Tab-separated table of C-alpha atoms and ligand atoms in Angstrom:
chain	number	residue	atom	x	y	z
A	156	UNK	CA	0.000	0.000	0.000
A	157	UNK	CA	1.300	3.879	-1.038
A	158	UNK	CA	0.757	6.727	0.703
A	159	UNK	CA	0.589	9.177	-2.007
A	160	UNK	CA	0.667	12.817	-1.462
A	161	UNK	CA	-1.972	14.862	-3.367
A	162	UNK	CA	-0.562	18.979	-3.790
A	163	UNK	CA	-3.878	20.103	-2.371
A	164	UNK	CA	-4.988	17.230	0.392
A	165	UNK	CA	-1.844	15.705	1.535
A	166	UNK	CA	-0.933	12.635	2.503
A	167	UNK	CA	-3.905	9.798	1.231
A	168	UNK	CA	-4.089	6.054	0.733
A	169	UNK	CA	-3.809	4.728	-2.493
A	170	UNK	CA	-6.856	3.551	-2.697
A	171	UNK	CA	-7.967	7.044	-3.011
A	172	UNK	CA	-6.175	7.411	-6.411
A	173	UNK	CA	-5.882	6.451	-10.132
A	174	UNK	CA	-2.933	6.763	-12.144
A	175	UNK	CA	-3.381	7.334	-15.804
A	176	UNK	CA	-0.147	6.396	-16.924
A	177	UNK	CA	2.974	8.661	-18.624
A	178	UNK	CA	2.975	12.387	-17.794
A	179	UNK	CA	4.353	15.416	-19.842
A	180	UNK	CA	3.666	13.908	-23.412
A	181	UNK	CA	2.283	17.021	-25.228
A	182	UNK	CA	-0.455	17.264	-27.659
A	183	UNK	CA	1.211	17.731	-31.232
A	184	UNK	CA	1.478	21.610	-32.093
A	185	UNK	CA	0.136	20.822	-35.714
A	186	UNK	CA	-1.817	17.784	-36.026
A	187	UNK	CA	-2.087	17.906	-39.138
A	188	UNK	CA	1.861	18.217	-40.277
A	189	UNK	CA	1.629	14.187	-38.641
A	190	UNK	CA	2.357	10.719	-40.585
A	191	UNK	CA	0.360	7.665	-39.489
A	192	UNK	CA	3.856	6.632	-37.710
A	193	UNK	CA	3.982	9.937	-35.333
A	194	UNK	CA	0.660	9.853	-34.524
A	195	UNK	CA	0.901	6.426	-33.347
A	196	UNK	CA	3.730	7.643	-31.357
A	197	UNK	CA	2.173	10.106	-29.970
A	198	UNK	CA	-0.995	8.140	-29.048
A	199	UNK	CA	0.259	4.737	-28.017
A	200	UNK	CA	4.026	4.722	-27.349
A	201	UNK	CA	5.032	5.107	-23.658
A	202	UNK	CA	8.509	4.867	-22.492
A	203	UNK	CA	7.806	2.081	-19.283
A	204	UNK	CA	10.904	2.738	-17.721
A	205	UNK	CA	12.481	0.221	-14.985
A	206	UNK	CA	13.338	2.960	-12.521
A	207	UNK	CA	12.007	6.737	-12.290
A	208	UNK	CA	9.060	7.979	-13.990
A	209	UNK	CA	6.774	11.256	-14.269
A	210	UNK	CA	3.130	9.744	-14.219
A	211	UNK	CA	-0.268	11.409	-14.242
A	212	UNK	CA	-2.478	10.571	-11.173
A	213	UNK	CA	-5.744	11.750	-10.355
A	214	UNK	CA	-7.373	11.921	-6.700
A	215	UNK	CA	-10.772	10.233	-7.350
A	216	UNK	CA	-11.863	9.726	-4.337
A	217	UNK	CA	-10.837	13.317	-2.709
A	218	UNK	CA	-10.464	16.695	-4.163
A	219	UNK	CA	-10.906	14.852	-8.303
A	220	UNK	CA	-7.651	17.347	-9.338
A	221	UNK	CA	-4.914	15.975	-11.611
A	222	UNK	CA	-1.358	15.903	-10.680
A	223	UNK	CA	1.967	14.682	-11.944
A	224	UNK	CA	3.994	11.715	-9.779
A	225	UNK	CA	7.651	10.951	-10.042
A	226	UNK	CA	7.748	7.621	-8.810
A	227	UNK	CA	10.851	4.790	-9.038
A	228	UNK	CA	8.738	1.860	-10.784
A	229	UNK	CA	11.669	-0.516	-9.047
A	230	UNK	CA	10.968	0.502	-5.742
A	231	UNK	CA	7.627	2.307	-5.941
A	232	UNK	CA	9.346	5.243	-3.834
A	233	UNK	CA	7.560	8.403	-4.599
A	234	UNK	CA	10.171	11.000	-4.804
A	235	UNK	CA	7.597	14.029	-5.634
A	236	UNK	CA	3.986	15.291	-6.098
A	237	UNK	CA	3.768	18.279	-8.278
A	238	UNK	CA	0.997	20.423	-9.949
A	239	UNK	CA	0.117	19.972	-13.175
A	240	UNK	CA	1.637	22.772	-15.582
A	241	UNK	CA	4.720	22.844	-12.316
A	242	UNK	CA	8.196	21.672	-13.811
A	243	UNK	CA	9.861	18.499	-13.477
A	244	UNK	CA	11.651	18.081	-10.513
A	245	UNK	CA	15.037	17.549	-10.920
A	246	UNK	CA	16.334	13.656	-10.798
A	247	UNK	CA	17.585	12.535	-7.508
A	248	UNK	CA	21.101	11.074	-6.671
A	249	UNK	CA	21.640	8.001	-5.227
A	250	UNK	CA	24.538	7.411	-3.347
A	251	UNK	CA	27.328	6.371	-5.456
A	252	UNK	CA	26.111	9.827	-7.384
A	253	UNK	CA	24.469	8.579	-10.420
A	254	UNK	CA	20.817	9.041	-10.258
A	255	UNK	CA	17.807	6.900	-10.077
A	256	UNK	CA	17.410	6.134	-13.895
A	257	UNK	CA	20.947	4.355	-13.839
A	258	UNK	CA	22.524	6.542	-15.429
A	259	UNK	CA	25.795	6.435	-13.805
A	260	UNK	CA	28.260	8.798	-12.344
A	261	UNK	CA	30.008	10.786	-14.723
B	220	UNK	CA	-35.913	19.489	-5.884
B	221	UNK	CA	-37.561	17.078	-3.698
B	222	UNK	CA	-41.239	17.840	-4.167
B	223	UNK	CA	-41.797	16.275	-1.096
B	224	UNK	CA	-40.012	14.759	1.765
B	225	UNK	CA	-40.889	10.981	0.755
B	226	UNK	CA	-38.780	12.192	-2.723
B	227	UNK	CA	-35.631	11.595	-0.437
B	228	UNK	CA	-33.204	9.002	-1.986
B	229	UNK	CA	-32.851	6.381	0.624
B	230	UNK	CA	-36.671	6.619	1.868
B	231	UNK	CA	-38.244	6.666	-1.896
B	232	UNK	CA	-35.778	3.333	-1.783
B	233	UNK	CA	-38.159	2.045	1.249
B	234	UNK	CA	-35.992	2.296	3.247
B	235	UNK	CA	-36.308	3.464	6.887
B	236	UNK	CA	-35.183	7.248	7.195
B	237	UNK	CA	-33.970	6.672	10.667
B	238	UNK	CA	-32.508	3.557	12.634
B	239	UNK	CA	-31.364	3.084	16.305
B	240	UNK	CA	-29.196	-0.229	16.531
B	241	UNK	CA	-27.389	-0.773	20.132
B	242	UNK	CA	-26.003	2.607	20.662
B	243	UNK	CA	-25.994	3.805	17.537
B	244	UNK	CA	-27.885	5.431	15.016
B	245	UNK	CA	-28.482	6.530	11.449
B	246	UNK	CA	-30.882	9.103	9.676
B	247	UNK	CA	-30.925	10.146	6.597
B	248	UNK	CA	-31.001	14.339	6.281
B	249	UNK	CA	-33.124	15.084	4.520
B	250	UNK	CA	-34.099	18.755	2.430
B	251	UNK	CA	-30.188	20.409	2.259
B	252	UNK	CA	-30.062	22.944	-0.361
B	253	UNK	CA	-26.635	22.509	-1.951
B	254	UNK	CA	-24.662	24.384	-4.079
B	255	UNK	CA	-21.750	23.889	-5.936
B	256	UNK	CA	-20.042	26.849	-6.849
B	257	UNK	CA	-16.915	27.046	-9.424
B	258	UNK	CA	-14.526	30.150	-9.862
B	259	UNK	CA	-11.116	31.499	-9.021
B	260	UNK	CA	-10.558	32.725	-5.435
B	261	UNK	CA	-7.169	34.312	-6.654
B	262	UNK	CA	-10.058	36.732	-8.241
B	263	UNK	CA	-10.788	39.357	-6.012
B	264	UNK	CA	-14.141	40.396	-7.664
B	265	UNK	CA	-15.015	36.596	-6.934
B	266	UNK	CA	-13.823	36.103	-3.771
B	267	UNK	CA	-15.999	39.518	-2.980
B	268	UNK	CA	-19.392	38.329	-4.698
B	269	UNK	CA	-19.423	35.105	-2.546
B	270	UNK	CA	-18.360	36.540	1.090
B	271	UNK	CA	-21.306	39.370	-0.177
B	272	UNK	CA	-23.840	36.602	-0.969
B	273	UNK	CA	-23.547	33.654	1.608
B	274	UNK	CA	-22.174	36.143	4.791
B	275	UNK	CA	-18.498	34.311	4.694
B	276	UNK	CA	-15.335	34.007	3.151
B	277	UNK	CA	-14.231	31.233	0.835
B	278	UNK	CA	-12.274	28.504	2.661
B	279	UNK	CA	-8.903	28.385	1.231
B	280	UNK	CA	-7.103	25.597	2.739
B	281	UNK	CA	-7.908	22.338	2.023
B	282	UNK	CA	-10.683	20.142	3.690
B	283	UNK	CA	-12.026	22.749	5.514
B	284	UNK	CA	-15.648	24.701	5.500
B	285	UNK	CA	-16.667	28.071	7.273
B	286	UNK	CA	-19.937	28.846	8.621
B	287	UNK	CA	-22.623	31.504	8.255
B	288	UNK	CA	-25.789	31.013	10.476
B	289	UNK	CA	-27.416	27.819	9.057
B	290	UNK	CA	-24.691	27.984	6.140
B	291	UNK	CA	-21.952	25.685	5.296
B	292	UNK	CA	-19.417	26.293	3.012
B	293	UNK	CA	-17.205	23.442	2.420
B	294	UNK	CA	-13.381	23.270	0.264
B	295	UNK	CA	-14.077	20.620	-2.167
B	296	UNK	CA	-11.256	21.529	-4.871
B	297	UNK	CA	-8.724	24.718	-5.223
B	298	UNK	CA	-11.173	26.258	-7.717
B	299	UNK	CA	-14.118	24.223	-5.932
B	300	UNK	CA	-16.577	24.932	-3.478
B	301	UNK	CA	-19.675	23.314	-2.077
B	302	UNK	CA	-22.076	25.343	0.188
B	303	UNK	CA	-25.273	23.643	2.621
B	304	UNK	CA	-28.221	25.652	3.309
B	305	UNK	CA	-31.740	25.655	4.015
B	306	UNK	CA	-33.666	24.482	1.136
B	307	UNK	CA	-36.067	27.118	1.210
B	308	UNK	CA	-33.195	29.886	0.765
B	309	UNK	CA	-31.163	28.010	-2.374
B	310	UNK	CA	-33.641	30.099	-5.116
B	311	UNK	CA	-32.742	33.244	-3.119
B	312	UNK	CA	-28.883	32.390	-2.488
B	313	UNK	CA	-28.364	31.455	-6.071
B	314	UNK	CA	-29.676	34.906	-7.766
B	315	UNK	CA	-27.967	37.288	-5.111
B	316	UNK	CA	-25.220	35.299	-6.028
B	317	UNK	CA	-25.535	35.375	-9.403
B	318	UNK	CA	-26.202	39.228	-9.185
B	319	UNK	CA	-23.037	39.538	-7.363
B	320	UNK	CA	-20.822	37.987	-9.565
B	321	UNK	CA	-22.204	39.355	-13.037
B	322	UNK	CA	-19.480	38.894	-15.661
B	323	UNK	CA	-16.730	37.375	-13.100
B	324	UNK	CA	-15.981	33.722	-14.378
B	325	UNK	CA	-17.713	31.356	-12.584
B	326	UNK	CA	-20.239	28.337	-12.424
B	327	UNK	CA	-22.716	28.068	-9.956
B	328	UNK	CA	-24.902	24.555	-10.256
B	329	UNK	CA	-27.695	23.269	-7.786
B	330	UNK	CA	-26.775	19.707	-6.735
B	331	UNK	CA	-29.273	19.293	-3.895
B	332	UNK	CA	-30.332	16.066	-5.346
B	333	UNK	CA	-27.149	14.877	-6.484
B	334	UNK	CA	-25.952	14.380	-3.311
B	335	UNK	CA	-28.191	13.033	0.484
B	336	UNK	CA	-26.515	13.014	3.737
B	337	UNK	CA	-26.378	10.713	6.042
B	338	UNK	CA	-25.816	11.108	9.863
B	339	UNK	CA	-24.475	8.408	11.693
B	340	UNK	CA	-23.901	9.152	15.436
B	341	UNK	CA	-22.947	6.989	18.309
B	342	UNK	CA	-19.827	5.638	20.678
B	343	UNK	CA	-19.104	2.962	18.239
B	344	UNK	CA	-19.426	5.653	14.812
B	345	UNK	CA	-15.302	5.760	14.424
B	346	UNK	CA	-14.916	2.203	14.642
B	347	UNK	CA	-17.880	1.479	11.517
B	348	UNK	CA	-16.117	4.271	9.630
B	349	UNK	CA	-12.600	2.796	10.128
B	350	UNK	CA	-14.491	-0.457	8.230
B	351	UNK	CA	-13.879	1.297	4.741
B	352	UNK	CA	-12.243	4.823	5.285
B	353	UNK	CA	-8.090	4.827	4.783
B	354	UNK	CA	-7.846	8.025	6.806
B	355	UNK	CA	-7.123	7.845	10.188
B	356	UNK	CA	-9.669	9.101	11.854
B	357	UNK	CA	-8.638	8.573	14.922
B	358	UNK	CA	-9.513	11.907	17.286
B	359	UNK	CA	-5.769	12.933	17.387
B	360	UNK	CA	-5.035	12.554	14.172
B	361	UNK	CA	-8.963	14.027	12.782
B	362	UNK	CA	-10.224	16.089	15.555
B	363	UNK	CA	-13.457	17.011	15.489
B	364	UNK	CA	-14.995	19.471	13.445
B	365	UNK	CA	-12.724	18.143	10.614
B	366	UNK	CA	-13.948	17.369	7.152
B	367	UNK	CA	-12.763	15.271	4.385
B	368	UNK	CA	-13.092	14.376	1.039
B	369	UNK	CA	-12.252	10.639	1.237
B	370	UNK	CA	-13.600	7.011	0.475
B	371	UNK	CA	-16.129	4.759	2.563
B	372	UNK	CA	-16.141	1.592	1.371
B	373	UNK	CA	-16.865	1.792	-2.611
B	374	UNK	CA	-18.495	5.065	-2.461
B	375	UNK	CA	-16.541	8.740	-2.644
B	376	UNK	CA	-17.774	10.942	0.643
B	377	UNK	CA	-17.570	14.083	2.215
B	378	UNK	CA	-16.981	12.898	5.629
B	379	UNK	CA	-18.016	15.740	8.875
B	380	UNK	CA	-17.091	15.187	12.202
B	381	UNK	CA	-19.056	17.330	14.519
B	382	UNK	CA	-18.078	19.060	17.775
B	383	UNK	CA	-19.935	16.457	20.035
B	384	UNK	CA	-17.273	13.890	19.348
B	385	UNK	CA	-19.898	11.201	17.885
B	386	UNK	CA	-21.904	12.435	15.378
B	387	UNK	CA	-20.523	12.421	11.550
B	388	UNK	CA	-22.117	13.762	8.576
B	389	UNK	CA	-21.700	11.525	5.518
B	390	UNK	CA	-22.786	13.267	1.818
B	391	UNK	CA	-22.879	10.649	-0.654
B	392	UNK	CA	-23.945	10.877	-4.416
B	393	UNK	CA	-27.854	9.870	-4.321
B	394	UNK	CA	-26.890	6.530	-5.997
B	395	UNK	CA	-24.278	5.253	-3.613
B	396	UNK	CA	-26.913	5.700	-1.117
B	397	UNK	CA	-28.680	2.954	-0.245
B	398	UNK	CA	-25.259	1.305	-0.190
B	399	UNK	CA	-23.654	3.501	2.285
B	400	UNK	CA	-26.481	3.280	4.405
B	401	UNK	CA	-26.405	-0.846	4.345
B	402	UNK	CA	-22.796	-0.772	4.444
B	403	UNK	CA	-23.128	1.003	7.838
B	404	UNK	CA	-26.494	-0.869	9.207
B	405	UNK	CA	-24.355	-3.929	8.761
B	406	UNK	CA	-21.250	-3.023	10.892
B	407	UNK	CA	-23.774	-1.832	13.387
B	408	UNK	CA	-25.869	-5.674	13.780
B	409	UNK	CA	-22.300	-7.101	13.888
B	410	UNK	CA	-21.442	-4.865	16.882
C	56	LIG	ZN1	-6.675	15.829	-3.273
């Protein structure tokens, strides 16, 4: 079971929630500039990483706002809850001082 | 609007309107003219039309309500408010309201029949709650007079917990009614 924190609410259960799956993926400027192949991009390709990941998750059961999740898909630790339209929070560093995608220490 | 008080969700569902089991009871409340009321409180104009129309500021923080007279004005959303009132003034309420806010942006949408409330009130209230609700609602953690926005078994709620320590108000879309209601009545046979 997560506790998830909601920007407006706080802390909640879980069971309070729904995620709707990859965040930040915006709508194509001109739709109509498109091939079949970037529109299915657009539409059904979703990057599923093993480690962090910006998500979309909704509070059903509470206030019903949208907000954006970074989340470690490994671990499920929830590094941040953030507005919607708010920037991406900047990756954290793990110990040996890569950060949580893998992407090692330079 | 309920023509009539047998138009109440749970009792047009023949069901009783009121039930004392052991110590505790529950009865459904019926008549509460509610409004739901949309806009941006980072508006001044709006902010002004609704402390001019229903006596009392907007509640800002979340899960939280202020109070005017018989008037309850709960948080529901940052741009989101829901307000309880006597039935016979939500006609009245809604066009000074209206009036007030003129042009401001804004929605303003009767819902007293979207939503019933049901009281439930008794030592052993906390412990049926705790049956389906993920909060903690124990009194340190939710004192009383707190209100949430959380989820009671399958249904979404607006949970109340008044000042006498065992009494909670529980709003409830009409059609998740009948199921709150049982939901309850059966934690209270088991007790
Ligand atoms: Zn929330």
């Amino acid at each position: 079971m997560l506790l998830i924190e909601c920007p407006w609410c706080g802390q909640r259960d879980q069971t309070e929630f729904h995620p709707h799956g990859e965040a930040h993926i915006a709508r194509p400027e001109d739709p109509d500039a498109l091939d079949e192949a970037a529109w299915g991009d657009y539409v059904f390709f979703r990057k599923n990483p093993k480690g962090l990941h910006y998500e979309r998750w909704v509070h059903s059961h509470g206030c019903r706002r949208w907000f954006n999740v970074m989340r470690d898909t490994v671990t499920d630790h929830i590094h941040a809850s953030y507005k919607p339209g708010d920037p991406k929070p900047e990756l954290p560093i793990t110990a040996d001082g890569g950060d949580t995608t893998g992407t090692p220490k330079t | 609007m309920y023509a009539s008080i047998d138009d109440i969700p749970l009792t047009s569902a023949c069901h009783a309107r009121e039930t004392l089991e052991g110590r505790n009871s529950l009865r459904e409340m019926g008549r509460k003219g509610k409004l739901n009321l949309r806009g941006n409180p980072g508006d001044a104009a709006f902010s002004a039309a609704v402390q001019k129309a229903f006596g009392m500021e907007l509640p800002l923080r979340a899960n939280t309500y202020n109070e005017f007279q018989s008037r309850r004005l709960f948080w529901l959303g940052p741009d989101e408010w829901l307000l309880h009132c006597d039935m016979d003034d939500i006609d009245a309420l809604t066009e000074t309201l209206s009036a007030e806010l003129g042009n401001v942006h804004h929605a303003v949408t009767d819902v007293s029949d979207y939503y019933t409330v049901i009281r439930l009130r008794g030592p052993d209230a906390v412990t049926l709650l705790r049956k389906g609700c993920p909060l903690d609602l124990h009194h340190t953690a939710f004192p009383t007079g707190n209100i949430a926005q959380t989820r009671l078994g399958h249904a979404s709620v607006l949970l109340h917990y008044h000042d006498d320590g065992e009494t909670w108000d529980i709003q409830v879309r009409w059609s998740f009614a009948e199921y709150v209601w049982d939901y309850l009545l059966s934690g209270m046979r088991a007790r």
